[in-house]
Structure formats: C-alpha cells, structure tokens
Amino acid sequence: MKITKCLFPVAGYGTRFLPATKSMPKEMLPIVNKPLVQYGVEEAIAAGMTTCAMVTGRGKRAIADHFDISYELEHQISGSGKEVYLQSIRNVLDKGVFTMVRQREMKGLGHAILTGQSLIGNEPFGVLLSDDLCLNDGPGVLSQMAELFKQFRCSIVAIQEVPHAEVGSYGVIAGESLRDGIYRVDQMVEKPDPKDAPSNLAIIGRYILTPDIFDIIRETPPGANGEIQLTDALQIQAKRGCVMAYKFKGRRFDCGSVPGFVEATNYVYEHYYAKS
Ligand code: G1P
C-alpha cells in the first residue's frame, strides 16, 4: 500500500523565537531563503506523499498563503530574470495538494494528530514535524521510512542517539534490535527524567502511522506536561501489535531551538546555497 498523505502539525506557538514569531508562524522562519516548512513539504513530496495535510491554528495564515499561487507576484515576475527565485515553490505547487484543518486548542501532539484525522481518513500516513530539519544527499528520511513500511506494515518512528543528559526533551524508545538501526519497540516514554530513561534513543519528528492510532489517541489520557502525547498512544500500539523504530540516514537539526536554527542556517548556506 502506497502512502500518499503526510500530516504537518503546524499550530504551535514558537515561543523560543519571540518576538520574531509574534505575528509570523515559526514554520515560516527561513533557513537561508526557504521557510522551514517548505523543506518538510519537499521531503514529503519526494517520498510520494503529495497530499500535505496541515493542522494549523490561529495566526498561521501565512502558511496557507505560501502554498498557494501569489497571482500578483507571478504576474510581476513572469518573463523576468527573477523567475528562478520562484522555481522551488512552483515545483512544490505543481506536485502537492494542500489541505488544512484548524486545531482550536493546544492539547499536545497527540491531539494535533487526532485533529488531522478528517484530512487523512483510514489509511497509513506520514507525520513530519518541521522543527526537525533533516538533510542528506540520498533519499530523505520519509522516503527511507516509506520503503521500510512496505516490509513491516506497522507504525514507524525515526530515532537518533542523543546525549543521555538531553533525553528529557524527547520521546525515548527501547526495544529489540532486529538488524542494524532497526528496532522493534517495546517501551516508549515521553520526556523522561534522564535517570529513568530506558535508553538514549530519541524520537525525531518523522513518523509513519497506521490509522488505528486515531482510536488509540482518543483513549489516551493526558501525559507529560498535561498534554495528549503521541508517544503514549504509540506505546499502546506497540503493546497491542507492532511499532518499529528506525535510525535514519542523514543529519538532523533541531530548528525549534536558536542554536540548532543557527547551525542549520550555516550548514545550508555552506553546503547548498553558496554552491548553487
Ligand atoms: C515532540 C514529541 C517527542 C519527539 C520530539 C521530536 O516533542 O512529543 O516525542 O521526541 O517532538 O522533535 P516536542 O519537541 O514537540 O516537545
């Protein structure tokens, strides 16, 4: 079964980037000259997930405008030497379909995913958290995971080893290593105290989820920070059936933090922009 949809939870506030994010969505902050969320959308489309389902909220209209034609701009720039600057977004608009639903209350990632159910329906789907920018020269992380899904047919989370002291910022997994970089998950904890963490394998913002997750989230009580956590729902799914964890190939930048954002900016400038 081919995965054709990807959910983008983009309703969060971006408080760490205030005042820049006071009236601008954090997902629109640029890494060099491209908004963060466009990197994510390009990754999803490259993986064949051409329906990009955005769970937005108040103050996020710029995202909907970005993934639409700007008629005036097209008209102004058409035939001029500046057309090249529109090429990447035109490519995205040619291939992608964008659907939106608004999350009215901020009740956690699990709640955001459940809000997106009407855009997904009853099929497996990708989830991409655009704060986690993942770059590599081969197939993107979602492409790698979609390939793996063909084999396992169950939910998959992307993971990365992080310093033990930092596990409290992540969902953390433990499980049986099946082969290099692939684990069958038996434990998942959201934002554990480092002394209780089952490992230092942290979940990064890429998931493939099977649609039974929606009913599970509906039954999942609030967890860490009083929010409905996707990690808690996945733990139930792992106990009932199967969840895999995958150490992806590529480099990840935590663009939800200022140092990670700056690091990503320098990296993209040096490796892509300056060479183009
Ligand atoms: C979310 C997830 C967490 C995951 C992280 C990856 O947390 O809840 O399990 O490790 O994304 O970036 P957040 O960063 O939204 O607090």
PDB file of C-alpha atoms and ligand atoms in Angstrom:
ATOM      1  CA  MET A   1       0.000   0.000   0.000  1.00  0.00           C
ATOM      2  CA  LYS A   2       1.390   3.363  -1.040  1.00  0.00           C
ATOM      3  CA  ILE A   3       1.468   6.214   1.447  1.00  0.00           C
ATOM      4  CA  THR A   4       0.200   9.363  -0.231  1.00  0.00           C
ATOM      5  CA  LYS A   5      -0.559  11.712   2.683  1.00  0.00           C
ATOM      6  CA  CYS A   6       1.594  13.479   5.209  1.00  0.00           C
ATOM      7  CA  LEU A   7       0.342  15.347   8.256  1.00  0.00           C
ATOM      8  CA  PHE A   8       2.074  18.547   9.330  1.00  0.00           C
ATOM      9  CA  PRO A   9       1.215  19.711  12.852  1.00  0.00           C
ATOM     10  CA  VAL A  10       1.925  23.448  12.494  1.00  0.00           C
ATOM     11  CA  ALA A  11      -0.248  25.021  15.176  1.00  0.00           C
ATOM     12  CA  GLY A  12       2.464  25.502  17.862  1.00  0.00           C
ATOM     13  CA  TYR A  13       3.419  28.936  19.147  1.00  0.00           C
ATOM     14  CA  GLY A  14       7.195  29.112  18.683  1.00  0.00           C
ATOM     15  CA  THR A  15       7.756  30.979  21.941  1.00  0.00           C
ATOM     16  CA  ARG A  16      11.501  30.338  21.806  1.00  0.00           C
ATOM     17  CA  PHE A  17      11.694  32.610  18.772  1.00  0.00           C
ATOM     18  CA  LEU A  18       9.744  35.567  20.127  1.00  0.00           C
ATOM     19  CA  PRO A  19       9.496  38.347  19.126  1.00  0.00           C
ATOM     20  CA  ALA A  20      10.094  37.021  15.560  1.00  0.00           C
ATOM     21  CA  THR A  21       7.122  34.690  15.931  1.00  0.00           C
ATOM     22  CA  LYS A  22       4.700  37.222  17.397  1.00  0.00           C
ATOM     23  CA  SER A  23       2.756  37.645  14.171  1.00  0.00           C
ATOM     24  CA  MET A  24       4.598  35.163  11.934  1.00  0.00           C
ATOM     25  CA  PRO A  25       4.310  31.363  12.179  1.00  0.00           C
ATOM     26  CA  LYS A  26       7.551  29.762  13.377  1.00  0.00           C
ATOM     27  CA  GLU A  27       7.296  27.341  10.448  1.00  0.00           C
ATOM     28  CA  MET A  28       7.774  30.300   8.084  1.00  0.00           C
ATOM     29  CA  LEU A  29      11.136  31.291   9.571  1.00  0.00           C
ATOM     30  CA  PRO A  30      13.644  30.901   6.746  1.00  0.00           C
ATOM     31  CA  ILE A  31      16.697  28.689   6.706  1.00  0.00           C
ATOM     32  CA  VAL A  32      18.635  30.946   4.323  1.00  0.00           C
ATOM     33  CA  ASN A  33      15.914  31.738   1.749  1.00  0.00           C
ATOM     34  CA  LYS A  34      13.349  28.981   2.214  1.00  0.00           C
ATOM     35  CA  PRO A  35      10.812  28.619   5.043  1.00  0.00           C
ATOM     36  CA  LEU A  36      11.351  25.657   7.355  1.00  0.00           C
ATOM     37  CA  VAL A  37       8.004  24.117   6.473  1.00  0.00           C
ATOM     38  CA  GLN A  38       8.860  24.087   2.764  1.00  0.00           C
ATOM     39  CA  TYR A  39      11.872  21.871   3.464  1.00  0.00           C
ATOM     40  CA  GLY A  40       9.475  19.452   5.163  1.00  0.00           C
ATOM     41  CA  VAL A  41       6.936  19.592   2.343  1.00  0.00           C
ATOM     42  CA  GLU A  42       9.667  18.913  -0.232  1.00  0.00           C
ATOM     43  CA  GLU A  43      10.795  15.877   1.791  1.00  0.00           C
ATOM     44  CA  ALA A  44       7.220  14.526   1.945  1.00  0.00           C
ATOM     45  CA  ILE A  45       6.577  15.068  -1.770  1.00  0.00           C
ATOM     46  CA  ALA A  46       9.863  13.357  -2.650  1.00  0.00           C
ATOM     47  CA  ALA A  47       8.598  10.362  -0.646  1.00  0.00           C
ATOM     48  CA  GLY A  48       5.406  10.257  -2.745  1.00  0.00           C
ATOM     49  CA  MET A  49       3.280  11.888  -0.032  1.00  0.00           C
ATOM     50  CA  THR A  50       1.830  14.540  -2.286  1.00  0.00           C
ATOM     51  CA  THR A  51      -1.166  15.384  -0.107  1.00  0.00           C
ATOM     52  CA  CYS A  52       0.154  17.639   2.623  1.00  0.00           C
ATOM     53  CA  ALA A  53      -2.393  17.874   5.415  1.00  0.00           C
ATOM     54  CA  MET A  54      -1.716  20.872   7.645  1.00  0.00           C
ATOM     55  CA  VAL A  55      -3.071  21.082  11.173  1.00  0.00           C
ATOM     56  CA  THR A  56      -2.922  24.834  11.627  1.00  0.00           C
ATOM     57  CA  GLY A  57      -4.247  27.293  14.158  1.00  0.00           C
ATOM     58  CA  ARG A  58      -4.812  30.970  14.766  1.00  0.00           C
ATOM     59  CA  GLY A  59      -2.152  33.253  13.300  1.00  0.00           C
ATOM     60  CA  LYS A  60      -0.962  30.699  10.758  1.00  0.00           C
ATOM     61  CA  ARG A  61      -2.487  32.089   7.577  1.00  0.00           C
ATOM     62  CA  ALA A  62       0.910  32.825   6.066  1.00  0.00           C
ATOM     63  CA  ILE A  63       1.410  29.053   5.721  1.00  0.00           C
ATOM     64  CA  ALA A  64      -1.789  28.650   3.683  1.00  0.00           C
ATOM     65  CA  ASP A  65      -0.766  31.631   1.511  1.00  0.00           C
ATOM     66  CA  HIS A  66       2.712  30.223   0.976  1.00  0.00           C
ATOM     67  CA  PHE A  67       1.308  27.008  -0.506  1.00  0.00           C
ATOM     68  CA  ASP A  68      -0.941  28.843  -2.953  1.00  0.00           C
ATOM     69  CA  ILE A  69      -0.334  30.903  -6.072  1.00  0.00           C
ATOM     70  CA  SER A  70       0.505  34.540  -5.468  1.00  0.00           C
ATOM     71  CA  TYR A  71      -1.105  35.839  -8.616  1.00  0.00           C
ATOM     72  CA  GLU A  72       0.384  39.329  -8.388  1.00  0.00           C
ATOM     73  CA  LEU A  73       3.869  38.009  -7.804  1.00  0.00           C
ATOM     74  CA  GLU A  74       3.613  35.539 -10.699  1.00  0.00           C
ATOM     75  CA  HIS A  75       2.401  38.351 -12.936  1.00  0.00           C
ATOM     76  CA  GLN A  76       5.168  40.757 -11.866  1.00  0.00           C
ATOM     77  CA  ILE A  77       7.988  38.274 -12.164  1.00  0.00           C
ATOM     78  CA  SER A  78       6.852  36.359 -15.243  1.00  0.00           C
ATOM     79  CA  GLY A  79       9.413  36.642 -18.043  1.00  0.00           C
ATOM     80  CA  SER A  80      11.934  38.476 -15.847  1.00  0.00           C
ATOM     81  CA  GLY A  81      15.317  37.241 -14.665  1.00  0.00           C
ATOM     82  CA  LYS A  82      13.826  36.768 -11.204  1.00  0.00           C
ATOM     83  CA  GLU A  83      11.707  33.729 -12.155  1.00  0.00           C
ATOM     84  CA  VAL A  84      14.463  31.482 -10.886  1.00  0.00           C
ATOM     85  CA  TYR A  85      13.668  32.566  -7.304  1.00  0.00           C
ATOM     86  CA  LEU A  86      10.153  31.151  -7.581  1.00  0.00           C
ATOM     87  CA  GLN A  87      11.251  27.826  -9.026  1.00  0.00           C
ATOM     88  CA  SER A  88      11.339  25.760  -5.832  1.00  0.00           C
ATOM     89  CA  ILE A  89       7.903  26.832  -4.630  1.00  0.00           C
ATOM     90  CA  ARG A  90       6.434  26.432  -8.132  1.00  0.00           C
ATOM     91  CA  ASN A  91       7.733  22.839  -8.162  1.00  0.00           C
ATOM     92  CA  VAL A  92       6.058  22.174  -4.828  1.00  0.00           C
ATOM     93  CA  LEU A  93       2.764  23.674  -6.010  1.00  0.00           C
ATOM     94  CA  ASP A  94       2.852  21.623  -9.223  1.00  0.00           C
ATOM     95  CA  LYS A  95       3.160  18.342  -7.339  1.00  0.00           C
ATOM     96  CA  GLY A  96       1.441  18.886  -3.996  1.00  0.00           C
ATOM     97  CA  VAL A  97      -2.137  19.206  -2.797  1.00  0.00           C
ATOM     98  CA  PHE A  98      -2.602  21.144   0.435  1.00  0.00           C
ATOM     99  CA  THR A  99      -5.422  20.556   2.861  1.00  0.00           C
ATOM    100  CA  MET A 100      -5.934  22.347   6.169  1.00  0.00           C
ATOM    101  CA  VAL A 101      -7.810  21.992   9.401  1.00  0.00           C
ATOM    102  CA  ARG A 102      -7.536  24.252  12.429  1.00  0.00           C
ATOM    103  CA  GLN A 103      -6.666  22.966  15.876  1.00  0.00           C
ATOM    104  CA  ARG A 104      -8.632  25.167  18.247  1.00  0.00           C
ATOM    105  CA  GLU A 105      -6.901  24.226  21.468  1.00  0.00           C
ATOM    106  CA  MET A 106      -3.269  23.332  22.068  1.00  0.00           C
ATOM    107  CA  LYS A 107      -3.537  19.983  23.831  1.00  0.00           C
ATOM    108  CA  GLY A 108      -0.387  18.286  22.603  1.00  0.00           C
ATOM    109  CA  LEU A 109       0.979  16.430  19.585  1.00  0.00           C
ATOM    110  CA  GLY A 110      -1.439  13.513  20.032  1.00  0.00           C
ATOM    111  CA  HIS A 111      -4.358  15.934  19.968  1.00  0.00           C
ATOM    112  CA  ALA A 112      -2.956  17.639  16.833  1.00  0.00           C
ATOM    113  CA  ILE A 113      -2.739  14.257  15.069  1.00  0.00           C
ATOM    114  CA  LEU A 114      -6.306  13.416  16.063  1.00  0.00           C
ATOM    115  CA  THR A 115      -7.441  16.813  14.731  1.00  0.00           C
ATOM    116  CA  GLY A 116      -5.952  15.807  11.382  1.00  0.00           C
ATOM    117  CA  GLN A 117      -7.994  12.605  11.141  1.00  0.00           C
ATOM    118  CA  SER A 118     -10.591  14.200   8.854  1.00  0.00           C
ATOM    119  CA  LEU A 119      -7.812  15.030   6.358  1.00  0.00           C
ATOM    120  CA  ILE A 120      -6.290  11.543   6.446  1.00  0.00           C
ATOM    121  CA  GLY A 121      -9.123   9.038   6.669  1.00  0.00           C
ATOM    122  CA  ASN A 122      -8.479   5.332   7.076  1.00  0.00           C
ATOM    123  CA  GLU A 123      -5.025   4.838   5.584  1.00  0.00           C
ATOM    124  CA  PRO A 124      -1.396   4.842   6.751  1.00  0.00           C
ATOM    125  CA  PHE A 125       0.205   8.282   6.636  1.00  0.00           C
ATOM    126  CA  GLY A 126       3.397  10.188   7.337  1.00  0.00           C
ATOM    127  CA  VAL A 127       3.877  12.832  10.030  1.00  0.00           C
ATOM    128  CA  LEU A 128       6.551  15.495   9.765  1.00  0.00           C
ATOM    129  CA  LEU A 129       7.464  17.979  12.495  1.00  0.00           C
ATOM    130  CA  SER A 130       9.075  20.816  10.592  1.00  0.00           C
ATOM    131  CA  ASP A 131      11.162  21.955  13.595  1.00  0.00           C
ATOM    132  CA  ASP A 132      13.313  18.908  12.911  1.00  0.00           C
ATOM    133  CA  LEU A 133      15.123  19.711   9.699  1.00  0.00           C
ATOM    134  CA  CYS A 134      16.673  16.563   8.222  1.00  0.00           C
ATOM    135  CA  LEU A 135      19.139  16.815   5.370  1.00  0.00           C
ATOM    136  CA  ASN A 136      21.099  14.252   3.428  1.00  0.00           C
ATOM    137  CA  ASP A 137      22.298  13.681  -0.077  1.00  0.00           C
ATOM    138  CA  GLY A 138      20.452  10.402  -0.726  1.00  0.00           C
ATOM    139  CA  PRO A 139      16.722   9.722  -0.240  1.00  0.00           C
ATOM    140  CA  GLY A 140      15.119  11.846   2.508  1.00  0.00           C
ATOM    141  CA  VAL A 141      14.087  10.403   5.868  1.00  0.00           C
ATOM    142  CA  LEU A 142      10.409   9.962   4.923  1.00  0.00           C
ATOM    143  CA  SER A 143      11.443   8.146   1.713  1.00  0.00           C
ATOM    144  CA  GLN A 144      13.622   5.808   3.777  1.00  0.00           C
ATOM    145  CA  MET A 145      10.727   5.162   6.163  1.00  0.00           C
ATOM    146  CA  ALA A 146       8.145   4.629   3.396  1.00  0.00           C
ATOM    147  CA  GLU A 147      10.449   1.940   1.984  1.00  0.00           C
ATOM    148  CA  LEU A 148      10.646   0.265   5.385  1.00  0.00           C
ATOM    149  CA  PHE A 149       6.870   0.414   5.778  1.00  0.00           C
ATOM    150  CA  LYS A 150       6.475  -1.854   2.745  1.00  0.00           C
ATOM    151  CA  GLN A 151       8.256  -4.512   4.760  1.00  0.00           C
ATOM    152  CA  PHE A 152       6.795  -4.059   8.267  1.00  0.00           C
ATOM    153  CA  ARG A 153       3.309  -2.622   7.620  1.00  0.00           C
ATOM    154  CA  CYS A 154       3.141  -1.032  11.036  1.00  0.00           C
ATOM    155  CA  SER A 155       3.869   2.354  12.605  1.00  0.00           C
ATOM    156  CA  ILE A 156       7.495   3.503  12.415  1.00  0.00           C
ATOM    157  CA  VAL A 157       9.236   6.275  14.345  1.00  0.00           C
ATOM    158  CA  ALA A 158      12.538   7.876  13.351  1.00  0.00           C
ATOM    159  CA  ILE A 159      15.173   7.818  16.079  1.00  0.00           C
ATOM    160  CA  GLN A 160      18.609   9.193  16.776  1.00  0.00           C
ATOM    161  CA  GLU A 161      21.083   8.704  19.617  1.00  0.00           C
ATOM    162  CA  VAL A 162      21.286  11.835  21.782  1.00  0.00           C
ATOM    163  CA  PRO A 163      23.493  12.628  24.800  1.00  0.00           C
ATOM    164  CA  HIS A 164      21.919  10.978  27.834  1.00  0.00           C
ATOM    165  CA  ALA A 165      21.522  14.314  29.641  1.00  0.00           C
ATOM    166  CA  GLU A 166      19.225  15.548  26.833  1.00  0.00           C
ATOM    167  CA  VAL A 167      16.707  12.691  26.750  1.00  0.00           C
ATOM    168  CA  GLY A 168      14.223  14.758  28.795  1.00  0.00           C
ATOM    169  CA  SER A 169      13.469  16.850  25.679  1.00  0.00           C
ATOM    170  CA  TYR A 170      12.302  13.862  23.637  1.00  0.00           C
ATOM    171  CA  GLY A 171      10.205  10.762  23.398  1.00  0.00           C
ATOM    172  CA  VAL A 172      12.574   7.872  24.137  1.00  0.00           C
ATOM    173  CA  ILE A 173      12.291   4.258  22.986  1.00  0.00           C
ATOM    174  CA  ALA A 174      13.718   0.903  23.956  1.00  0.00           C
ATOM    175  CA  GLY A 175      13.336  -2.344  22.080  1.00  0.00           C
ATOM    176  CA  GLU A 176      14.848  -5.356  20.436  1.00  0.00           C
ATOM    177  CA  SER A 177      17.398  -4.606  17.735  1.00  0.00           C
ATOM    178  CA  LEU A 178      16.377  -6.612  14.654  1.00  0.00           C
ATOM    179  CA  ARG A 179      19.182  -5.504  12.432  1.00  0.00           C
ATOM    180  CA  ASP A 180      21.446  -2.520  12.096  1.00  0.00           C
ATOM    181  CA  GLY A 181      19.415   0.574  13.004  1.00  0.00           C
ATOM    182  CA  ILE A 182      16.000  -1.137  13.183  1.00  0.00           C
ATOM    183  CA  TYR A 183      14.295  -1.902  16.494  1.00  0.00           C
ATOM    184  CA  ARG A 184      11.022  -3.485  17.441  1.00  0.00           C
ATOM    185  CA  VAL A 185       9.788  -1.115  20.137  1.00  0.00           C
ATOM    186  CA  ASP A 186       8.640  -2.420  23.488  1.00  0.00           C
ATOM    187  CA  GLN A 187       8.919   0.733  25.586  1.00  0.00           C
ATOM    188  CA  MET A 188       8.303   4.389  24.871  1.00  0.00           C
ATOM    189  CA  VAL A 189       8.381   7.285  27.311  1.00  0.00           C
ATOM    190  CA  GLU A 190       7.706  10.947  26.612  1.00  0.00           C
ATOM    191  CA  LYS A 191      10.231  13.369  28.103  1.00  0.00           C
ATOM    192  CA  PRO A 192      11.618  11.031  30.787  1.00  0.00           C
ATOM    193  CA  ASP A 193      13.808  12.113  33.650  1.00  0.00           C
ATOM    194  CA  PRO A 194      17.280  11.066  32.413  1.00  0.00           C
ATOM    195  CA  LYS A 195      17.678   8.751  35.402  1.00  0.00           C
ATOM    196  CA  ASP A 196      14.515   6.809  34.401  1.00  0.00           C
ATOM    197  CA  ALA A 197      15.085   6.833  30.625  1.00  0.00           C
ATOM    198  CA  PRO A 198      15.149   3.352  29.040  1.00  0.00           C
ATOM    199  CA  SER A 199      17.871   4.395  26.539  1.00  0.00           C
ATOM    200  CA  ASN A 200      19.279   7.408  24.741  1.00  0.00           C
ATOM    201  CA  LEU A 201      17.389   6.632  21.513  1.00  0.00           C
ATOM    202  CA  ALA A 202      15.279   9.745  20.964  1.00  0.00           C
ATOM    203  CA  ILE A 203      12.311  10.102  18.636  1.00  0.00           C
ATOM    204  CA  ILE A 204      12.874  12.669  15.881  1.00  0.00           C
ATOM    205  CA  GLY A 205       9.945  14.353  14.141  1.00  0.00           C
ATOM    206  CA  ARG A 206       9.265  11.790  11.403  1.00  0.00           C
ATOM    207  CA  TYR A 207       6.643   9.081  11.754  1.00  0.00           C
ATOM    208  CA  ILE A 208       4.647   6.669   9.673  1.00  0.00           C
ATOM    209  CA  LEU A 209       1.418   5.839  11.455  1.00  0.00           C
ATOM    210  CA  THR A 210      -1.258   3.267  10.792  1.00  0.00           C
ATOM    211  CA  PRO A 211      -4.768   4.711  11.121  1.00  0.00           C
ATOM    212  CA  ASP A 212      -5.737   2.666  14.198  1.00  0.00           C
ATOM    213  CA  ILE A 213      -3.662   5.291  16.023  1.00  0.00           C
ATOM    214  CA  PHE A 214      -6.671   7.665  15.921  1.00  0.00           C
ATOM    215  CA  ASP A 215      -8.876   5.460  18.107  1.00  0.00           C
ATOM    216  CA  ILE A 216      -5.947   4.840  20.433  1.00  0.00           C
ATOM    217  CA  ILE A 217      -5.285   8.588  20.820  1.00  0.00           C
ATOM    218  CA  ARG A 218      -8.959   9.103  21.644  1.00  0.00           C
ATOM    219  CA  GLU A 219      -8.496   6.778  24.646  1.00  0.00           C
ATOM    220  CA  THR A 220      -5.110   8.200  25.684  1.00  0.00           C
ATOM    221  CA  PRO A 221      -5.191  10.337  28.845  1.00  0.00           C
ATOM    222  CA  PRO A 222      -3.026  13.471  29.141  1.00  0.00           C
ATOM    223  CA  GLY A 223       0.609  12.621  29.938  1.00  0.00           C
ATOM    224  CA  ALA A 224       3.832  14.695  30.124  1.00  0.00           C
ATOM    225  CA  ASN A 225       3.114  18.442  30.522  1.00  0.00           C
ATOM    226  CA  GLY A 226      -0.609  17.629  30.848  1.00  0.00           C
ATOM    227  CA  GLU A 227      -0.789  17.105  27.064  1.00  0.00           C
ATOM    228  CA  ILE A 228      -2.131  14.220  24.980  1.00  0.00           C
ATOM    229  CA  GLN A 229       1.098  12.641  23.823  1.00  0.00           C
ATOM    230  CA  LEU A 230       1.555  10.724  20.586  1.00  0.00           C
ATOM    231  CA  THR A 231       4.323   8.756  22.312  1.00  0.00           C
ATOM    232  CA  ASP A 232       1.830   7.401  24.886  1.00  0.00           C
ATOM    233  CA  ALA A 233      -0.560   6.319  22.114  1.00  0.00           C
ATOM    234  CA  LEU A 234       2.319   4.637  20.251  1.00  0.00           C
ATOM    235  CA  GLN A 235       3.255   2.766  23.418  1.00  0.00           C
ATOM    236  CA  ILE A 236      -0.262   1.269  23.451  1.00  0.00           C
ATOM    237  CA  GLN A 237       0.029   0.442  19.746  1.00  0.00           C
ATOM    238  CA  ALA A 238       3.396  -1.261  20.390  1.00  0.00           C
ATOM    239  CA  LYS A 239       1.868  -3.389  23.162  1.00  0.00           C
ATOM    240  CA  ARG A 240      -1.128  -4.416  21.023  1.00  0.00           C
ATOM    241  CA  GLY A 241       0.711  -5.014  17.773  1.00  0.00           C
ATOM    242  CA  CYS A 242       3.896  -3.570  16.480  1.00  0.00           C
ATOM    243  CA  VAL A 243       5.818  -0.309  16.291  1.00  0.00           C
ATOM    244  CA  MET A 244       9.257  -0.091  14.719  1.00  0.00           C
ATOM    245  CA  ALA A 245      11.992   2.463  15.353  1.00  0.00           C
ATOM    246  CA  TYR A 246      14.459   3.396  12.650  1.00  0.00           C
ATOM    247  CA  LYS A 247      17.838   5.093  12.965  1.00  0.00           C
ATOM    248  CA  PHE A 248      17.633   7.169   9.827  1.00  0.00           C
ATOM    249  CA  LYS A 249      20.454   8.154   7.495  1.00  0.00           C
ATOM    250  CA  GLY A 250      21.040  11.870   7.416  1.00  0.00           C
ATOM    251  CA  ARG A 251      21.745  14.868   9.553  1.00  0.00           C
ATOM    252  CA  ARG A 252      19.133  16.430  11.806  1.00  0.00           C
ATOM    253  CA  PHE A 253      18.981  19.991  13.070  1.00  0.00           C
ATOM    254  CA  ASP A 254      16.763  20.997  15.980  1.00  0.00           C
ATOM    255  CA  CYS A 255      15.357  24.170  14.466  1.00  0.00           C
ATOM    256  CA  GLY A 256      12.999  24.560  17.426  1.00  0.00           C
ATOM    257  CA  SER A 257      15.990  25.915  19.353  1.00  0.00           C
ATOM    258  CA  VAL A 258      18.003  29.014  18.476  1.00  0.00           C
ATOM    259  CA  PRO A 259      21.416  27.236  18.409  1.00  0.00           C
ATOM    260  CA  GLY A 260      20.028  24.437  16.179  1.00  0.00           C
ATOM    261  CA  PHE A 261      18.435  27.002  13.900  1.00  0.00           C
ATOM    262  CA  VAL A 262      21.703  28.923  13.505  1.00  0.00           C
ATOM    263  CA  GLU A 263      23.619  25.684  12.909  1.00  0.00           C
ATOM    264  CA  ALA A 264      21.132  24.679  10.186  1.00  0.00           C
ATOM    265  CA  THR A 265      21.395  28.104   8.580  1.00  0.00           C
ATOM    266  CA  ASN A 266      25.185  27.921   8.391  1.00  0.00           C
ATOM    267  CA  TYR A 267      25.067  24.341   7.105  1.00  0.00           C
ATOM    268  CA  VAL A 268      22.528  25.052   4.358  1.00  0.00           C
ATOM    269  CA  TYR A 269      24.390  28.198   3.336  1.00  0.00           C
ATOM    270  CA  GLU A 270      27.700  26.387   3.033  1.00  0.00           C
ATOM    271  CA  HIS A 271      26.501  23.086   1.542  1.00  0.00           C
ATOM    272  CA  TYR A 272      23.677  24.164  -0.748  1.00  0.00           C
ATOM    273  CA  TYR A 273      23.232  27.908  -1.204  1.00  0.00           C
ATOM    274  CA  ALA A 274      26.826  29.011  -1.716  1.00  0.00           C
ATOM    275  CA  LYS A 275      27.338  26.142  -4.190  1.00  0.00           C
ATOM    276  CA  SER A 276      24.223  26.837  -6.262  1.00  0.00           C
TER     277      SER A 276
HETATM  278  C1  G1P B   1       7.755  16.070  20.059  1.00  0.00           C
HETATM  279  C2  G1P B   1       7.411  14.651  20.521  1.00  0.00           C
HETATM  280  C3  G1P B   1       8.652  13.945  21.038  1.00  0.00           C
HETATM  281  C4  G1P B   1       9.743  13.963  19.983  1.00  0.00           C
HETATM  282  C5  G1P B   1      10.012  15.413  19.508  1.00  0.00           C
HETATM  283  C6  G1P B   1      10.954  15.414  18.318  1.00  0.00           C
HETATM  284  O1  G1P B   1       8.123  16.819  21.186  1.00  0.00           O
HETATM  285  O2  G1P B   1       6.406  14.722  21.521  1.00  0.00           O
HETATM  286  O3  G1P B   1       8.341  12.617  21.376  1.00  0.00           O
HETATM  287  O4  G1P B   1      10.923  13.405  20.516  1.00  0.00           O
HETATM  288  O5  G1P B   1       8.796  16.052  19.096  1.00  0.00           O
HETATM  289  O6  G1P B   1      11.296  16.712  17.936  1.00  0.00           O
HETATM  290  P1  G1P B   1       8.229  18.438  21.175  1.00  0.00           P
HETATM  291  O7  G1P B   1       9.559  18.757  20.568  1.00  0.00           O
HETATM  292  O8  G1P B   1       7.083  18.951  20.374  1.00  0.00           O
HETATM  293  O9  G1P B   1       8.174  18.847  22.633  1.00  0.00           O
END
